[in-house]
Amino acid sequence: MNWLLKGGRVVDPAARLDAVRDVLVRDGKIVRVGESIPADNSRVLDLKGKVVAPGFIDMHVHLREPGREDEETMESGGAAAAAGGFTSIAVMPNTDPWNDSQSVTEYIVSQARSRCPVNVYPIGCVSKQGKGEELAEIGDMVKSGIVAISDDGHPVASAHLMRMALEYTRIFGIPVIDHCEERSLSCGGVMHEGFHSTLLGLKGAPAASEEILVARDLILAEMTGGRIHIAHLSTRRSLEKVREAKARGIAVTCEVTPHHFSLTDAAVAESHYDTNTKMNPPLREESDRQAMLQGLADGTVDAIASDHAPHNRIEKEMEFDQAPFGILGLETSVSLALDRLFHAGLLDLTRLVGLYTTSPARILGLERGTLAAGVPADITVLDLEKSVSVDQGGFRSKSRNAPYQGWKLRGAPVLTMVGGRIAFDGRS
């Protein structure tokens, strides 16, 4: 199918373009972006009043397949991604079995190609089974398609192993995605350590448990020349360390989640121990949230990533300290960013689109995140004024664990095109 996307406001940070243009798509690829392009034999999509952007990329997603298909599958996670405006997702390796070998990577790639409506980029393990003891089969996994390594869900506890990972990945030019948590300090904490954890009688994880590993791994990145990406950064001091490291030329990038820029640890108390406010790293204090907003505005933060972590209802309906960490994010991320960052006046549209496109594509080495001629026609269309009322019951995901039920948000993705094929159309 050939398409002419007509009259939308095209925002492409890679091309420094923000103007009303037409976008011509043929045979699954972008052919041209310009003014008054004739339709010829193309099917026309009238997008006047909408924003046409490169396909959004979520670089931090847990799909749960293989192993926990009761929580998420290629089909359900892909549908959630498409409805959330994402054309590409990078999936973490803490599946069952862990993605620590060529065979598991090849399984994920093959299943994604045949069953998932969006592009899936696997992330391999740093260590075998994520145990932090021995490097995984990184070279073989790279040959099969991984775009990064991470033991996400677990920190790489050994500085020696992290050093080896950073040195080894230089050969392949891929980043190490770092879950920063010093577990001898977080020590079973189930929320941020502070006023609210004391009030609620819940064991807290101090901000320093994240900051210690951020500091360690920035030192190791500087020593090795390896490339490190700090996942779900959540504290003010972690952000300061990344900002300082960037100024010194260390190869570091970082991401922030929508829940860390939109919620604080007060939400745990206000929700009366709702386990949908339990995530790792935990929701922090207001000063930390403000720091995330500042980092998003001043360019220190490179990407917004959902850390989409589905859990089934039975597992989440447990006592707070027994429930698993994590919440959904694919279907709320973009609307939260539009409402809380763009409409709040903190980010302009070019910066916001870049956080979902140009930056994650650069970090992961993907030839996407732009509307340049010749690239696959991955496109996200936004309605900046669409009113959204979050309804967990309507999620495409197989799980329902999210803390935003009933939130009113302004702005939403309304159409997602993947390789020239419409994967989601919510314009009506």
Coordinates of C-alpha atoms in Angstrom, one line a residue, residues 192 196 260-266 283-293:
H192 CA 11.9 5.1 48.8
H196 CA 6.5 8.4 53.8
H260 CA 9.4 9.2 37.8
F261 CA 8.6 12.5 36.3
S262 CA 4.9 12.4 37.2
L263 CA 4.7 10.8 40.6
T264 CA 6.5 10.8 44.0
D265 CA 6.6 8.5 47.0
A266 CA 3.6 10.4 48.4
L283 CA 9.1 6.6 43.3
R284 CA 11.3 9.3 44.9
E285 CA 10.8 12.6 46.7
E286 CA 9.5 15.8 45.1
S287 CA 13.0 17.3 44.8
D288 CA 14.0 14.2 42.8
R289 CA 11.0 14.6 40.5
Q290 CA 11.8 18.2 39.9
A291 CA 15.4 17.2 39.0
M292 CA 14.1 14.8 36.4
L293 CA 12.0 17.6 34.9

